[in-house]
Amino acid sequence: MSARWLGTAIGTLVLSAIAIASPARAERLIVSVSNHRVTVTPNYSGEELVLFGSVEKDATSPASHNNYDLVVSVMGPRADMVTRRKERRFGIWINTDYREFLQVPSYLALFSNRPFDAIASPEVERRQQLGLNNVLLTQRVGTDYADVVPNDAFRSAFVRLRSEHGLYREETSAVTFLTPTLFRTGIPLPAAVPIGTYTVEIKLFSDGALVARTETAFDIVKVGFEQFVATTARQDGLLYGAFTAFMALMTGWMASIVFRKD
């Protein structure tokens, strides 16, 4: 057997293995959002973006792929956050313990056209992080770094507090199929929405299996005086400190004039 023939045979086997491991995609998602740049002004009170899109099929699409399920995940900029436990002792509430959440989404929304457990099996739900209970929220537990069970007291409190402010949400009837392949959903943004880049991941399921996925994004930015203050605080701490001290002095001086007794 010649070395040349052996090399050709190996190359053919490798290409065949790649072809088997990477089947052609039968469906693809075409999506967009109504606004890719949301501006936060002094009177901003929140708004709702619209995500819309369609499922495009090709000749290789299985005939059985007629009924689709869709899951939309919206994640805001990541940050470290802390959840504290308070207890009443000697008539006052004090912090007795805390848990640090590492690089978790500051905004997290999960939308679908029907309940997650009706879309996929529990194993697929965990693997694809369908639902707030399955999203990974890494914590610092002593010297360890890990996610914990969904009913962990600190994890439950963290998700509940974020949900109360509209920053974490889960809605299993928020995605609407206008036709068998055309869909839309709303993305509500509260008044206290964090500034930064938001990633939107769209997953298409059929018969409990993931068949296509795609991503898009939008930015939330401050404008006007708020943007100047935020940029100065981030880029020039000394100038920001001096400006803050000057404003405090001016406020005190104005108050002394208003409430001065003649």
Coordinates of C-alpha atoms in Angstrom, one line a residue:
M1 CA 0.0 0.0 0.0
S2 CA 1.6 3.3 -1.1
A3 CA 1.8 6.3 1.2
R4 CA -0.1 8.4 -1.4
W5 CA -3.0 6.0 -1.5
L6 CA -3.0 5.8 2.3
G7 CA -3.1 9.6 2.6
T8 CA -6.0 9.8 0.1
A9 CA -8.0 7.2 2.0
I10 CA -7.5 8.9 5.3
G11 CA -8.5 12.2 3.8
T12 CA -11.7 10.7 2.4
L13 CA -12.6 9.1 5.8
V14 CA -12.1 12.5 7.6
L15 CA -14.3 14.3 5.1
S16 CA -17.0 11.6 5.4
A17 CA -16.9 11.9 9.2
I18 CA -17.3 15.7 9.0
A19 CA -20.2 15.3 6.7
I20 CA -21.9 12.9 9.0
A21 CA -21.2 15.0 12.2
S22 CA -22.4 18.2 10.5
P23 CA -25.7 17.6 8.7
A24 CA -27.2 20.3 6.5
R25 CA -29.4 22.7 8.3
A26 CA -33.0 22.3 7.1
E27 CA -34.4 25.4 8.6
R28 CA -32.9 28.9 9.4
L29 CA -34.3 31.8 11.3
I30 CA -34.5 35.4 10.0
V31 CA -35.1 37.9 12.8
S32 CA -34.9 41.5 13.7
V33 CA -36.0 43.9 16.4
S34 CA -38.0 47.1 16.0
N35 CA -35.2 49.3 17.5
H36 CA -31.5 48.4 17.7
R37 CA -30.6 51.5 19.8
V38 CA -32.8 52.6 22.8
T39 CA -32.0 56.0 24.2
V40 CA -32.6 56.7 27.9
T41 CA -33.5 60.3 28.6
P42 CA -34.4 62.0 31.9
N43 CA -38.1 61.3 31.4
Y44 CA -37.6 57.7 30.2
S45 CA -40.3 55.5 31.8
G46 CA -39.7 52.2 29.9
E47 CA -40.8 50.9 26.5
E48 CA -41.4 47.7 24.6
L49 CA -39.4 46.5 21.6
V50 CA -40.8 44.1 19.1
L51 CA -38.9 41.0 17.9
F52 CA -40.2 39.6 14.7
G53 CA -39.0 36.9 12.3
S54 CA -39.7 33.9 10.2
V55 CA -38.6 30.3 9.7
E56 CA -37.2 29.6 6.3
K57 CA -37.2 26.0 5.0
D58 CA -35.2 24.4 2.2
A59 CA -35.6 21.3 0.2
T60 CA -34.0 19.2 3.0
S61 CA -36.6 20.2 5.6
P62 CA -38.3 17.1 6.9
A63 CA -42.0 16.9 6.1
S64 CA -42.8 16.3 9.7
H65 CA -41.4 19.8 10.7
N66 CA -44.7 21.6 10.5
N67 CA -45.4 22.6 14.1
Y68 CA -42.6 24.6 15.7
D69 CA -41.9 26.0 19.1
L70 CA -39.8 29.1 19.8
V71 CA -37.9 30.2 22.8
V72 CA -36.5 33.8 23.0
S73 CA -33.8 34.6 25.6
V74 CA -32.9 38.3 26.2
M75 CA -29.8 38.9 28.3
G76 CA -28.5 42.3 29.4
P77 CA -24.9 43.2 30.3
R78 CA -23.4 40.9 33.0
A79 CA -22.3 42.1 36.4
D80 CA -21.4 40.8 39.9
M81 CA -24.3 41.2 42.3
V82 CA -24.9 40.4 46.0
T83 CA -28.0 39.1 47.8
R84 CA -28.1 39.6 51.5
R85 CA -30.1 37.8 54.2
K86 CA -31.6 40.0 56.9
E87 CA -32.8 38.9 60.3
R88 CA -34.5 40.7 63.1
R89 CA -32.4 40.8 66.2
F90 CA -32.9 42.9 69.3
G91 CA -35.7 44.7 67.6
I92 CA -33.8 45.8 64.5
W93 CA -33.1 44.2 61.1
I94 CA -29.5 43.4 60.3
N95 CA -27.6 41.6 57.6
T96 CA -26.6 38.2 58.8
D97 CA -25.4 36.4 55.6
Y98 CA -24.9 37.1 51.9
R99 CA -24.2 35.4 48.6
E100 CA -22.3 36.8 45.7
F101 CA -23.5 36.1 42.2
L102 CA -20.8 36.3 39.6
Q103 CA -21.2 37.8 36.1
V104 CA -24.9 37.2 35.9
P105 CA -27.2 39.0 33.5
S106 CA -28.4 42.3 34.8
Y107 CA -31.6 41.8 32.7
L108 CA -32.9 38.4 31.8
A109 CA -36.1 37.6 29.9
L110 CA -37.3 34.2 28.6
F111 CA -40.3 34.0 26.3
S112 CA -41.9 31.1 24.5
N113 CA -45.1 30.2 22.7
R114 CA -46.1 27.5 25.2
P115 CA -44.7 26.1 28.5
F116 CA -41.1 24.9 28.4
D117 CA -42.0 21.4 29.7
A118 CA -44.3 21.0 26.7
I119 CA -41.6 22.1 24.3
A120 CA -38.8 19.8 25.4
S121 CA -37.8 17.1 27.8
P122 CA -36.3 18.0 31.2
E123 CA -32.9 17.0 30.0
V124 CA -33.2 19.3 27.0
E125 CA -34.6 22.1 29.2
R126 CA -31.5 21.9 31.4
R127 CA -29.1 21.7 28.6
Q128 CA -30.7 24.6 26.6
Q129 CA -31.4 26.6 29.8
L130 CA -35.1 26.9 29.2
G131 CA -36.8 28.8 32.0
L132 CA -35.4 30.8 34.9
N133 CA -34.9 27.6 37.0
N134 CA -32.5 26.3 34.4
V135 CA -30.4 29.4 33.7
L136 CA -26.9 29.2 35.1
L137 CA -26.4 31.8 37.9
T138 CA -22.9 31.2 39.2
Q139 CA -22.4 32.0 42.8
R140 CA -19.4 32.2 45.2
V141 CA -20.1 29.7 48.0
G142 CA -17.2 30.0 50.4
T143 CA -14.2 29.1 48.2
D144 CA -16.3 27.3 45.6
Y145 CA -17.9 28.7 42.4
A146 CA -21.0 27.0 41.2
D147 CA -24.7 27.2 40.5
V148 CA -27.0 25.6 43.0
V149 CA -30.4 24.0 43.0
P150 CA -33.3 26.3 41.9
N151 CA -34.9 26.2 45.4
D152 CA -31.8 27.5 47.1
A153 CA -32.9 30.3 49.4
F154 CA -30.3 32.8 48.1
R155 CA -31.0 32.0 44.5
S156 CA -34.7 32.1 44.9
A157 CA -34.5 35.5 46.7
F158 CA -32.2 36.9 44.0
V159 CA -34.5 35.9 41.2
R160 CA -37.6 37.1 43.1
L161 CA -36.0 40.6 43.8
R162 CA -35.0 41.0 40.1
S163 CA -38.4 39.9 39.0
E164 CA -40.1 42.4 41.2
H165 CA -38.3 45.2 39.5
G166 CA -39.1 43.8 36.0
L167 CA -35.5 42.9 35.3
Y168 CA -36.0 39.1 35.4
R169 CA -39.1 37.6 33.7
E170 CA -40.5 34.4 32.2
E171 CA -43.5 34.3 30.0
T172 CA -44.6 31.1 28.3
S173 CA -47.3 32.6 26.0
A174 CA -45.4 35.7 24.9
V175 CA -44.4 34.4 21.4
T176 CA -47.1 34.4 18.8
F177 CA -47.0 32.5 15.5
L178 CA -48.9 34.8 13.1
T179 CA -48.5 32.0 10.4
P180 CA -46.9 28.6 10.7
T181 CA -43.5 30.2 10.0
L182 CA -44.0 33.9 10.9
F183 CA -43.7 35.0 14.6
R184 CA -43.4 38.0 16.9
T185 CA -42.9 38.8 20.6
G186 CA -42.6 41.9 22.7
I187 CA -39.5 42.7 24.8
P188 CA -40.6 44.9 27.7
L189 CA -37.9 47.2 29.1
P190 CA -38.6 48.8 32.6
A191 CA -37.7 52.3 33.6
A192 CA -34.7 51.0 35.6
V193 CA -33.3 49.1 32.6
P194 CA -29.5 48.7 32.8
I195 CA -27.3 50.4 30.2
G196 CA -25.3 48.3 27.7
T197 CA -25.6 45.8 25.0
Y198 CA -28.4 43.2 25.0
T199 CA -28.1 39.8 23.4
V200 CA -31.2 38.1 22.0
E201 CA -31.0 34.4 21.3
I202 CA -33.8 32.7 19.4
K203 CA -34.1 28.9 19.5
L204 CA -36.4 26.9 17.2
F205 CA -37.7 23.5 18.3
S206 CA -39.6 20.7 16.6
D207 CA -40.8 17.6 18.3
G208 CA -38.7 18.4 21.4
A209 CA -35.4 18.8 19.5
L210 CA -33.5 22.0 18.7
V211 CA -33.4 22.5 14.9
A212 CA -32.2 26.0 14.5
R213 CA -30.9 29.0 16.4
T214 CA -29.8 32.5 15.7
E215 CA -28.9 35.8 17.6
T216 CA -29.4 39.5 17.3
A217 CA -28.7 42.4 19.6
F218 CA -29.6 45.9 20.6
D219 CA -28.1 48.7 22.7
I220 CA -29.5 50.8 25.5
V221 CA -27.6 54.1 25.9
K222 CA -28.0 57.2 28.0
V223 CA -28.1 60.7 26.3
G224 CA -27.9 64.2 27.6
F225 CA -26.7 65.2 31.1
E226 CA -27.0 61.6 32.4
Q227 CA -24.7 60.4 29.8
F228 CA -22.2 63.1 30.6
V229 CA -22.2 62.2 34.3
A230 CA -21.9 58.5 33.6
T231 CA -19.1 58.9 31.1
T232 CA -17.2 61.3 33.4
A233 CA -17.5 59.0 36.4
R234 CA -16.2 56.1 34.4
Q235 CA -13.4 57.8 32.5
D236 CA -12.3 60.6 34.9
G237 CA -13.0 59.9 38.6
L238 CA -11.1 63.0 39.8
L239 CA -13.2 65.3 37.7
Y240 CA -16.4 63.5 38.7
G241 CA -15.5 63.8 42.4
A242 CA -14.7 67.5 42.1
F243 CA -18.0 68.1 40.2
T244 CA -20.0 66.2 42.8
A245 CA -18.4 68.1 45.7
F246 CA -19.1 71.4 43.9
M247 CA -22.7 70.5 43.4
A248 CA -23.0 69.6 47.1
L249 CA -21.6 72.9 48.1
M250 CA -23.9 74.8 45.7
T251 CA -26.9 72.9 47.0
G252 CA -26.0 73.7 50.6
W253 CA -25.5 77.4 49.8
M254 CA -28.8 77.6 48.0
A255 CA -30.6 75.9 50.9
S256 CA -29.0 78.4 53.3
I257 CA -30.3 81.3 51.3
V258 CA -33.9 79.9 50.9
F259 CA -34.2 79.0 54.6
R260 CA -32.2 82.0 56.0
K261 CA -34.0 83.9 58.7
D262 CA -34.0 87.6 58.4

